[in-house]
């Protein structure tokens, strides 16, 4: 038994800091988006924005955890703690937004930016990964069907849409 075998792996501080800072700013912006929706939209629209953000965050936080533990060298406990602290910035973003009491125009711009963020995620993150995994026409048909299926709830929400 050598000392190298029992020594914990070195922590990649730069990688961990970039992941956690980037995630913190990302969550802060999500807090802005959610607060803007609750301030200006119907409860149903606000809850749907919150749920979309939650579903997207589950995958994002899991990916951050994997990077922090596998490549960043953090222990599971430290990765969970730092990821949790980074996640709390969503609350800070919501508090800052509500305390700032922005105008309706500024709120509209923030909600438009939120929509753009989710379109960007779909176009730049999700679609290329799906494309790379496709092996034939059946996979492409399944992707098209999945996209259509995913837009149906959006269309149903818009049937009774009133501007925020």
Coordinates of N, CA, C and O in Angstrom, one line a residue:
X1 N 0.8 -1.2 0.0 CA 0.0 0.0 0.0 C 0.9 1.2 0.0 O 1.6 1.5 1.0
X2 N 0.9 2.0 -1.1 CA 1.7 3.2 -1.2 C 0.8 4.4 -0.8 O -0.4 4.3 -0.7
X3 N 1.5 5.5 -0.6 CA 0.8 6.7 -0.2 C -0.1 7.3 -1.3 O -1.0 7.9 -1.1
X4 N 0.3 7.0 -2.6 CA -0.4 7.5 -3.7 C -1.8 6.8 -3.8 O -2.8 7.4 -4.3
X5 N -1.9 5.5 -3.4 CA -3.2 4.8 -3.5 C -4.2 5.3 -2.5 O -5.4 5.3 -2.8
X6 N -3.8 5.8 -1.3 CA -4.7 6.2 -0.3 C -5.0 7.7 -0.4 O -5.9 8.2 0.2
X7 N -4.2 8.5 -1.2 CA -4.4 9.9 -1.3 C -5.6 10.2 -2.2 O -5.8 9.5 -3.2
X8 N -6.4 11.2 -1.7 CA -7.6 11.5 -2.6 C -7.1 12.2 -3.9 O -6.0 12.7 -3.9
X9 N -7.9 12.1 -4.9 CA -7.5 12.7 -6.2 C -7.4 14.2 -6.0 O -8.1 14.8 -5.2
X10 N -6.5 14.8 -6.8 CA -6.4 16.3 -6.7 C -7.6 16.9 -7.3 O -8.2 16.5 -8.3
X11 N -8.0 18.0 -6.6 CA -9.2 18.8 -7.1 C -8.7 19.7 -8.2 O -7.8 20.5 -8.0
X12 N -9.5 19.7 -9.3 CA -9.2 20.6 -10.4 C -10.0 21.9 -10.1 O -11.2 22.0 -10.4
X13 N -9.4 22.8 -9.4 CA -10.1 24.0 -8.9 C -10.6 24.9 -10.0 O -11.7 25.5 -9.9
X14 N -9.9 25.0 -11.1 CA -10.3 25.8 -12.2 C -11.6 25.3 -12.8 O -12.5 26.0 -13.1
X15 N -11.6 24.0 -13.0 CA -12.8 23.3 -13.6 C -14.0 23.5 -12.7 O -15.1 23.9 -13.1
X16 N -13.8 23.2 -11.4 CA -14.9 23.3 -10.4 C -15.4 24.7 -10.3 O -16.6 24.9 -10.3
X17 N -14.5 25.7 -10.3 CA -14.9 27.1 -10.2 C -15.7 27.5 -11.4 O -16.8 28.1 -11.3
X18 N -15.3 27.1 -12.6 CA -16.0 27.5 -13.8 C -17.4 26.8 -13.9 O -18.3 27.5 -14.3
X19 N -17.5 25.6 -13.5 CA -18.8 24.9 -13.5 C -19.7 25.6 -12.5 O -20.8 25.9 -12.8
X20 N -19.2 25.8 -11.3 CA -20.1 26.3 -10.2 C -20.4 27.8 -10.4 O -21.6 28.2 -10.2
X21 N -19.5 28.6 -10.9 CA -19.8 30.0 -11.2 C -20.8 30.1 -12.4 O -21.7 30.9 -12.3
X22 N -20.5 29.4 -13.4 CA -21.4 29.4 -14.6 C -22.8 28.9 -14.2 O -23.8 29.5 -14.6
X23 N -22.9 27.9 -13.4 CA -24.2 27.4 -13.0 C -24.9 28.4 -12.1 O -26.1 28.6 -12.1
X24 N -24.1 29.0 -11.2 CA -24.7 30.1 -10.3 C -25.3 31.2 -11.1 O -26.4 31.6 -10.8
X25 N -24.6 31.7 -12.1 CA -25.1 32.8 -12.9 C -26.3 32.3 -13.7 O -27.3 33.0 -13.9
X26 N -26.3 31.1 -14.2 CA -27.4 30.5 -15.0 C -28.6 30.4 -14.1 O -29.7 30.8 -14.5
X27 N -28.4 29.9 -12.9 CA -29.5 29.8 -11.9 C -30.1 31.1 -11.5 O -31.3 31.3 -11.3
X28 N -29.2 32.1 -11.3 CA -29.6 33.5 -11.0 C -30.6 34.0 -12.1 O -31.6 34.5 -11.8
X29 N -30.2 33.8 -13.4 CA -31.0 34.2 -14.5 C -32.4 33.4 -14.5 O -33.4 34.0 -14.7
X30 N -32.3 32.1 -14.2 CA -33.6 31.4 -14.1 C -34.5 32.0 -13.0 O -35.7 32.0 -13.2
X31 N -33.9 32.4 -11.9 CA -34.7 33.1 -10.9 C -35.4 34.3 -11.4 O -36.5 34.6 -11.1
X32 N -34.7 35.1 -12.2 CA -35.3 36.3 -12.8 C -36.5 35.8 -13.7 O -37.5 36.4 -13.6
X33 N -36.3 34.8 -14.5 CA -37.3 34.4 -15.4 C -38.5 33.9 -14.7 O -39.7 34.3 -15.0
X34 N -38.3 33.1 -13.7 CA -39.5 32.6 -12.9 C -40.2 33.7 -12.2 O -41.4 33.8 -12.2
X35 N -39.4 34.6 -11.5 CA -40.1 35.7 -10.8 C -40.8 36.6 -11.8 O -41.9 37.1 -11.5
X36 N -40.3 36.9 -13.0 CA -41.0 37.7 -14.0 C -42.3 37.0 -14.4 O -43.3 37.7 -14.5
X37 N -42.3 35.7 -14.5 CA -43.5 35.0 -14.9 C -44.5 35.1 -13.8 O -45.7 35.4 -14.1
X38 N -44.1 34.9 -12.6 CA -45.1 35.0 -11.5 C -45.6 36.4 -11.2 O -46.7 36.6 -10.8
X39 N -44.8 37.4 -11.6 CA -45.2 38.8 -11.4 C -46.2 39.2 -12.5 O -47.1 40.0 -12.2
X40 N -46.0 38.8 -13.7 CA -46.7 39.3 -14.8 C -47.6 38.4 -15.5 O -48.4 38.9 -16.3
X41 N -47.5 37.1 -15.3 CA -48.3 36.2 -16.1 C -49.4 35.5 -15.2 O -49.4 35.7 -14.0
X42 N -50.3 34.8 -15.8 CA -51.2 34.0 -15.1 C -50.5 32.9 -14.3 O -49.4 32.6 -14.6
X43 N -51.1 32.4 -13.2 CA -50.5 31.4 -12.4 C -50.2 30.2 -13.2 O -49.1 29.6 -13.1
X44 N -51.1 29.8 -14.1 CA -50.8 28.6 -15.0 C -49.6 28.8 -15.8 O -48.8 27.9 -15.9
X45 N -49.4 30.0 -16.5 CA -48.3 30.2 -17.3 C -47.0 30.2 -16.4 O -46.0 29.7 -16.8
X46 N -47.1 30.9 -15.3 CA -46.0 31.0 -14.4 C -45.5 29.6 -13.9 O -44.3 29.3 -13.9
X47 N -46.5 28.8 -13.6 CA -46.2 27.4 -13.1 C -45.6 26.6 -14.2 O -44.6 25.8 -14.0
X48 N -46.1 26.8 -15.5 CA -45.5 26.0 -16.6 C -44.1 26.5 -16.8 O -43.2 25.6 -17.1
X49 N -43.8 27.8 -16.7 CA -42.4 28.2 -16.9 C -41.5 27.7 -15.8 O -40.4 27.3 -16.0
X50 N -42.0 27.6 -14.6 CA -41.3 27.1 -13.4 C -41.0 25.6 -13.7 O -39.9 25.1 -13.4
X51 N -42.0 24.8 -14.1 CA -41.8 23.4 -14.4 C -40.8 23.1 -15.5 O -39.9 22.2 -15.4
X52 N -40.9 23.9 -16.6 CA -39.9 23.8 -17.7 C -38.5 24.0 -17.2 O -37.6 23.3 -17.5
X53 N -38.4 25.1 -16.3 CA -37.1 25.4 -15.8 C -36.6 24.2 -14.9 O -35.5 23.8 -14.9
X54 N -37.5 23.7 -14.1 CA -37.2 22.6 -13.2 C -36.7 21.4 -14.0 O -35.7 20.8 -13.6
X55 N -37.4 21.0 -15.0 CA -37.1 19.8 -15.8 C -35.7 20.0 -16.5 O -34.9 19.1 -16.5
X56 N -35.5 21.2 -17.0 CA -34.2 21.5 -17.6 C -33.1 21.5 -16.6 O -32.0 21.0 -16.9
X57 N -33.4 21.9 -15.4 CA -32.3 22.0 -14.3 C -32.0 20.6 -13.8 O -30.8 20.4 -13.4
X58 N -32.9 19.7 -13.8 CA -32.6 18.3 -13.4 C -31.4 17.8 -14.2 O -30.4 17.3 -13.6
X59 N -31.5 17.8 -15.5 CA -30.4 17.4 -16.3 C -29.2 18.2 -16.2 O -28.1 17.6 -16.1
X60 N -29.3 19.5 -16.1 CA -28.2 20.4 -15.9 C -27.4 20.1 -14.6 O -26.2 20.0 -14.6
X61 N -28.1 20.0 -13.5 CA -27.5 19.7 -12.3 C -26.8 18.4 -12.2 O -25.8 18.2 -11.6
X62 N -27.5 17.4 -12.8 CA -26.9 16.0 -12.8 C -25.6 16.1 -13.6 O -24.6 15.5 -13.2
X63 N -25.6 16.8 -14.8 CA -24.4 16.9 -15.6 C -23.3 17.6 -14.8 O -22.1 17.2 -14.8
X64 N -23.6 18.7 -14.1 CA -22.6 19.4 -13.3 C -22.1 18.5 -12.2 O -20.9 18.4 -12.0
X65 N -22.9 17.7 -11.5 CA -22.5 16.8 -10.5 C -21.5 15.7 -11.1 O -20.4 15.5 -10.5
X66 N -21.8 15.2 -12.2 CA -20.9 14.2 -12.9 C -19.5 14.9 -13.2 O -18.5 14.3 -12.9
X67 N -19.6 16.1 -13.7 CA -18.3 16.7 -14.1 C -17.5 17.0 -12.8 O -16.3 16.8 -12.7
X68 N -18.2 17.5 -11.8 CA -17.5 17.9 -10.5 C -16.9 16.7 -9.8 O -15.8 16.8 -9.3
X69 N -17.5 15.5 -9.9 CA -17.0 14.3 -9.2 C -16.0 13.6 -10.1 O -15.0 13.1 -9.6
X70 N -16.3 13.4 -11.4 CA -15.4 12.6 -12.3 C -14.2 13.3 -12.7 O -13.1 12.8 -12.8
X71 N -14.4 14.6 -13.1 CA -13.3 15.4 -13.7 C -12.8 16.5 -12.8 O -11.6 16.9 -12.9
X72 N -13.6 16.9 -11.9 CA -13.2 18.0 -11.0 C -12.5 17.5 -9.7 O -11.8 18.2 -9.0
X73 N -12.7 16.2 -9.4 CA -12.0 15.6 -8.3 C -12.7 15.8 -6.9 O -12.1 15.5 -5.9
X74 N -13.9 16.4 -6.9 CA -14.6 16.6 -5.7 C -15.2 15.3 -5.2 O -15.6 14.4 -6.0
X75 N -15.3 15.2 -3.9 CA -16.0 14.0 -3.3 C -17.5 14.2 -3.6 O -18.0 15.3 -3.9
X76 N -18.3 13.1 -3.4 CA -19.7 13.2 -3.7 C -20.3 14.2 -2.7 O -21.1 15.1 -3.1
X77 N -20.0 14.2 -1.5 CA -20.5 15.1 -0.5 C -20.2 16.6 -0.8 O -21.1 17.4 -0.8
X78 N -19.0 16.9 -1.2 CA -18.6 18.2 -1.6 C -19.3 18.7 -2.8 O -19.8 19.8 -2.9
X79 N -19.4 17.8 -3.8 CA -20.1 18.1 -5.1 C -21.5 18.4 -4.8 O -22.1 19.4 -5.4
X80 N -22.2 17.6 -4.0 CA -23.6 17.9 -3.7 C -23.8 19.2 -2.9 O -24.7 20.0 -3.2
X81 N -22.9 19.5 -2.0 CA -23.0 20.7 -1.2 C -22.7 22.0 -2.1 O -23.5 22.9 -2.1
X82 N -21.7 21.9 -2.9 CA -21.4 23.1 -3.8 C -22.5 23.2 -4.8 O -22.9 24.4 -5.2
X83 N -23.0 22.1 -5.4 CA -24.1 22.2 -6.4 C -25.3 22.8 -5.7 O -26.0 23.6 -6.4
X84 N -25.6 22.4 -4.5 CA -26.8 22.9 -3.8 C -26.6 24.4 -3.6 O -27.6 25.2 -3.8
X85 N -25.5 24.9 -3.1 CA -25.2 26.3 -2.9 C -25.4 27.1 -4.2 O -26.0 28.2 -4.2
X86 N -24.8 26.5 -5.3 CA -25.0 27.2 -6.6 C -26.4 27.2 -7.0 O -26.9 28.2 -7.6
X87 N -27.2 26.2 -6.7 CA -28.6 26.2 -7.0 C -29.4 27.2 -6.2 O -30.5 27.6 -6.7
X88 N -29.0 27.6 -5.1 CA -29.7 28.6 -4.3 C -29.7 30.0 -5.0 O -30.6 30.8 -4.6
X89 N -28.8 30.2 -5.9 CA -28.8 31.5 -6.6 C -30.1 31.7 -7.4 O -30.4 32.8 -7.8
X90 N -30.9 30.6 -7.7 CA -32.2 30.8 -8.3 C -33.1 31.7 -7.4 O -33.8 32.6 -7.9
X91 N -33.0 31.4 -6.1 CA -33.8 32.2 -5.1 C -33.3 33.6 -5.1 O -34.1 34.6 -5.1
X92 N -32.0 33.8 -5.1 CA -31.4 35.1 -5.1 C -31.9 35.9 -6.4 O -32.3 37.1 -6.3
X93 N -31.9 35.3 -7.5 CA -32.3 36.0 -8.7 C -33.8 36.4 -8.6 O -34.1 37.5 -9.1
X94 N -34.6 35.5 -8.1 CA -36.0 35.9 -7.9 C -36.2 37.0 -6.9 O -37.0 38.0 -7.2
X95 N -35.5 37.0 -5.9 CA -35.6 38.1 -4.9 C -35.1 39.4 -5.5 O -35.7 40.5 -5.3
X96 N -34.0 39.4 -6.2 CA -33.5 40.6 -6.8 C -34.5 41.2 -7.8 O -34.7 42.4 -7.8
X97 N -35.0 40.3 -8.6 CA -36.0 40.7 -9.6 C -37.2 41.4 -8.9 O -37.6 42.5 -9.3
X98 N -37.8 40.7 -7.9 CA -38.9 41.3 -7.2 C -38.6 42.6 -6.5 O -39.4 43.5 -6.4
X99 N -37.4 42.6 -5.9 CA -37.0 43.9 -5.2 C -36.8 45.0 -6.1 O -37.1 46.2 -5.8
X100 N -36.3 44.7 -7.3 CA -36.0 45.8 -8.3 C -37.3 46.4 -8.9 O -37.3 47.5 -9.3
X101 N -38.4 45.6 -8.9 CA -39.7 46.0 -9.4 C -39.6 46.6 -10.8 O -39.9 47.8 -11.0
X102 N -39.1 45.9 -11.8 CA -38.9 46.4 -13.1 C -40.2 46.8 -13.8 O -41.3 46.3 -13.4
X103 N -40.1 47.6 -14.8 CA -41.3 48.0 -15.6 C -41.9 46.9 -16.3 O -41.2 45.8 -16.5
X104 N -43.1 47.0 -16.9 CA -43.7 46.0 -17.7 C -42.8 45.7 -18.9 O -42.7 44.5 -19.3
X105 N -42.3 46.7 -19.5 CA -41.4 46.6 -20.7 C -40.2 45.7 -20.3 O -39.8 44.8 -21.1
X106 N -39.5 46.1 -19.2 CA -38.3 45.3 -18.8 C -38.7 43.9 -18.5 O -38.0 42.9 -18.9
X107 N -39.9 43.7 -17.9 CA -40.3 42.3 -17.6 C -40.6 41.5 -18.9 O -40.2 40.4 -19.0
X108 N -41.2 42.2 -19.9 CA -41.4 41.6 -21.2 C -40.1 41.2 -21.8 O -40.0 40.1 -22.4
X109 N -39.1 42.0 -21.7 CA -37.8 41.7 -22.3 C -37.2 40.5 -21.6 O -36.6 39.6 -22.2
X110 N -37.3 40.5 -20.3 CA -36.7 39.3 -19.5 C -37.5 38.0 -19.9 O -36.8 37.0 -20.1
X111 N -38.8 38.1 -20.1 CA -39.5 36.9 -20.5 C -39.1 36.5 -21.9 O -39.0 35.3 -22.2
X112 N -38.9 37.4 -22.8 CA -38.5 37.1 -24.1 C -37.1 36.5 -24.1 O -36.8 35.5 -24.9
X113 N -36.2 37.0 -23.3 CA -34.9 36.4 -23.1 C -35.0 34.9 -22.6 O -34.3 34.1 -23.1
X114 N -35.9 34.7 -21.7 CA -36.1 33.4 -21.2 C -36.5 32.4 -22.3 O -36.0 31.3 -22.4
X115 N -37.5 32.9 -23.1 CA -37.9 32.0 -24.2 C -36.7 31.7 -25.2 O -36.6 30.6 -25.6
X116 N -35.9 32.7 -25.4 CA -34.7 32.5 -26.2 C -33.8 31.5 -25.7 O -33.2 30.7 -26.4
X117 N -33.6 31.6 -24.4 CA -32.7 30.6 -23.7 C -33.2 29.2 -24.0 O -32.4 28.3 -24.3
X118 N -34.5 28.9 -23.8 CA -35.0 27.6 -24.0 C -34.9 27.1 -25.5 O -34.6 26.0 -25.8
X119 N -35.1 28.1 -26.4 CA -35.0 27.7 -27.8 C -33.5 27.4 -28.1 O -33.2 26.5 -28.8
X120 N -32.6 28.2 -27.5 CA -31.2 28.0 -27.7 C -30.8 26.6 -27.2 O -30.0 25.9 -27.8
X121 N -31.3 26.2 -26.0 CA -31.0 24.9 -25.4 C -31.5 23.8 -26.4 O -30.7 22.8 -26.7
X122 N -32.7 24.0 -26.9 CA -33.2 22.9 -27.8 C -32.4 22.9 -29.1 O -32.1 21.8 -29.6
X123 N -32.0 24.0 -29.7 CA -31.4 24.0 -31.0 C -29.9 23.7 -30.9 O -29.3 23.0 -31.8
X124 N -29.2 24.2 -29.8 CA -27.8 24.0 -29.8 C -27.3 22.8 -28.9 O -26.2 22.4 -29.1
X125 N -28.1 22.4 -28.0 CA -27.7 21.3 -27.1 C -28.4 20.0 -27.4 O -27.8 19.0 -27.6
X126 N -29.7 20.1 -27.5 CA -30.5 18.9 -27.6 C -30.5 18.3 -29.0 O -30.2 17.1 -29.2
X127 N -30.8 19.1 -30.0 CA -30.9 18.6 -31.4 C -29.6 18.0 -31.9 O -29.6 16.9 -32.5
X128 N -28.5 18.6 -31.7 CA -27.2 18.0 -32.2 C -26.9 16.7 -31.5 O -26.4 15.8 -32.2
X129 N -27.2 16.5 -30.3 CA -27.0 15.3 -29.6 C -27.9 14.2 -30.1 O -27.5 13.0 -30.3
X130 N -29.1 14.6 -30.4 CA -30.1 13.6 -31.0 C -29.6 13.2 -32.4 O -29.7 12.1 -32.8
X131 N -29.2 14.2 -33.2 CA -28.7 14.0 -34.5 C -27.6 13.0 -34.5 O -27.5 12.1 -35.4
X132 N -26.6 13.2 -33.6 CA -25.4 12.3 -33.6 C -25.8 10.9 -33.2 O -25.1 9.9 -33.6
X133 N -26.9 10.7 -32.5 CA -27.3 9.3 -32.0 C -28.1 8.6 -33.0 O -28.4 7.4 -32.9
X134 N -28.6 9.3 -34.1 CA -29.4 8.7 -35.1 C -28.7 7.7 -36.0 O -27.6 8.0 -36.4
X135 N -29.3 6.6 -36.3 CA -28.7 5.6 -37.1 C -29.4 5.3 -38.4 O -28.9 4.6 -39.3
X136 N -30.6 5.8 -38.5 CA -31.4 5.6 -39.8 C -32.6 6.4 -39.8 O -32.9 7.3 -39.0
X137 N -33.4 6.1 -40.8 CA -34.7 6.8 -41.0 C -35.7 6.6 -39.9 O -36.4 7.5 -39.5
X138 N -35.7 5.5 -39.3 CA -36.6 5.2 -38.2 C -36.3 6.2 -37.0 O -37.2 6.7 -36.3
X139 N -35.0 6.4 -36.8 CA -34.5 7.3 -35.7 C -35.0 8.7 -36.0 O -35.4 9.5 -35.1
X140 N -34.8 9.1 -37.3 CA -35.2 10.5 -37.7 C -36.7 10.6 -37.5 O -37.2 11.7 -37.1
X141 N -37.5 9.6 -37.9 CA -38.9 9.7 -37.8 C -39.3 9.8 -36.3 O -40.2 10.6 -35.9
X142 N -38.6 9.0 -35.4 CA -38.9 9.1 -34.0 C -38.6 10.5 -33.5 O -39.3 11.0 -32.6
X143 N -37.4 11.1 -33.9 CA -37.1 12.4 -33.5 C -38.2 13.4 -33.9 O -38.6 14.3 -33.1
X144 N -38.6 13.4 -35.1 CA -39.6 14.3 -35.6 C -40.9 14.1 -34.8 O -41.6 15.1 -34.4
X145 N -41.3 12.8 -34.6 CA -42.5 12.5 -33.8 C -42.4 13.1 -32.4 O -43.3 13.7 -31.8
X146 N -41.2 13.0 -31.8 CA -40.9 13.5 -30.4 C -41.0 15.0 -30.4 O -41.6 15.6 -29.4
X147 N -40.5 15.7 -31.4 CA -40.6 17.1 -31.4 C -42.1 17.6 -31.6 O -42.5 18.5 -30.9
X148 N -42.8 16.9 -32.4 CA -44.2 17.2 -32.6 C -45.0 17.0 -31.3 O -45.8 17.8 -30.9
X149 N -44.7 15.8 -30.7 CA -45.4 15.5 -29.4 C -45.0 16.5 -28.3 O -45.9 16.9 -27.5
X150 N -43.8 17.0 -28.3 CA -43.4 18.0 -27.4 C -44.0 19.4 -27.6 O -44.2 20.2 -26.6
X151 N -44.4 19.7 -28.8 CA -45.1 21.0 -29.1 C -46.6 21.0 -28.8 O -47.2 22.0 -28.7
X152 N -47.2 19.8 -28.7 CA -48.6 19.7 -28.5 C -49.0 20.4 -27.2 O -49.9 21.2 -27.1
X153 N -48.3 20.1 -26.0 CA -48.6 20.9 -24.8 C -48.5 22.4 -24.9 O -49.3 23.1 -24.4
X154 N -47.5 22.8 -25.7 CA -47.3 24.3 -25.9 C -48.5 24.8 -26.6 O -49.1 25.9 -26.3
X155 N -49.0 24.1 -27.7 CA -50.1 24.6 -28.4 C -51.4 24.6 -27.6 O -52.2 25.5 -27.7
X156 N -51.5 23.6 -26.7 CA -52.7 23.5 -25.9 C -52.7 24.7 -24.9 O -53.8 25.3 -24.6
X157 N -51.5 25.0 -24.3 CA -51.5 26.2 -23.4 C -51.8 27.5 -24.2 O -52.5 28.3 -23.6
X158 N -51.4 27.6 -25.4 CA -51.7 28.8 -26.2 C -53.1 28.9 -26.6 O -53.5 30.0 -27.0
X159 N -53.9 27.9 -26.6 CA -55.3 28.0 -26.9 C -56.0 29.0 -26.1 O -56.9 29.7 -26.5
X160 N -55.7 29.1 -24.8 CA -56.3 30.0 -23.9 C -55.3 31.1 -23.5 O -55.3 31.6 -22.4
X161 N -54.4 31.4 -24.4 CA -53.3 32.4 -24.0 C -53.8 33.8 -23.9 O -54.5 34.3 -24.8
X162 N -53.4 34.4 -22.9 CA -53.6 35.8 -22.7 C -52.2 36.4 -22.4 O -51.4 35.8 -21.7
X163 N -51.9 37.6 -23.0 CA -50.6 38.1 -22.7 C -50.3 38.4 -21.3 O -51.2 38.7 -20.5
X164 N -49.1 38.2 -20.9 CA -48.7 38.4 -19.5 C -48.9 39.9 -19.1 O -48.9 40.8 -19.9

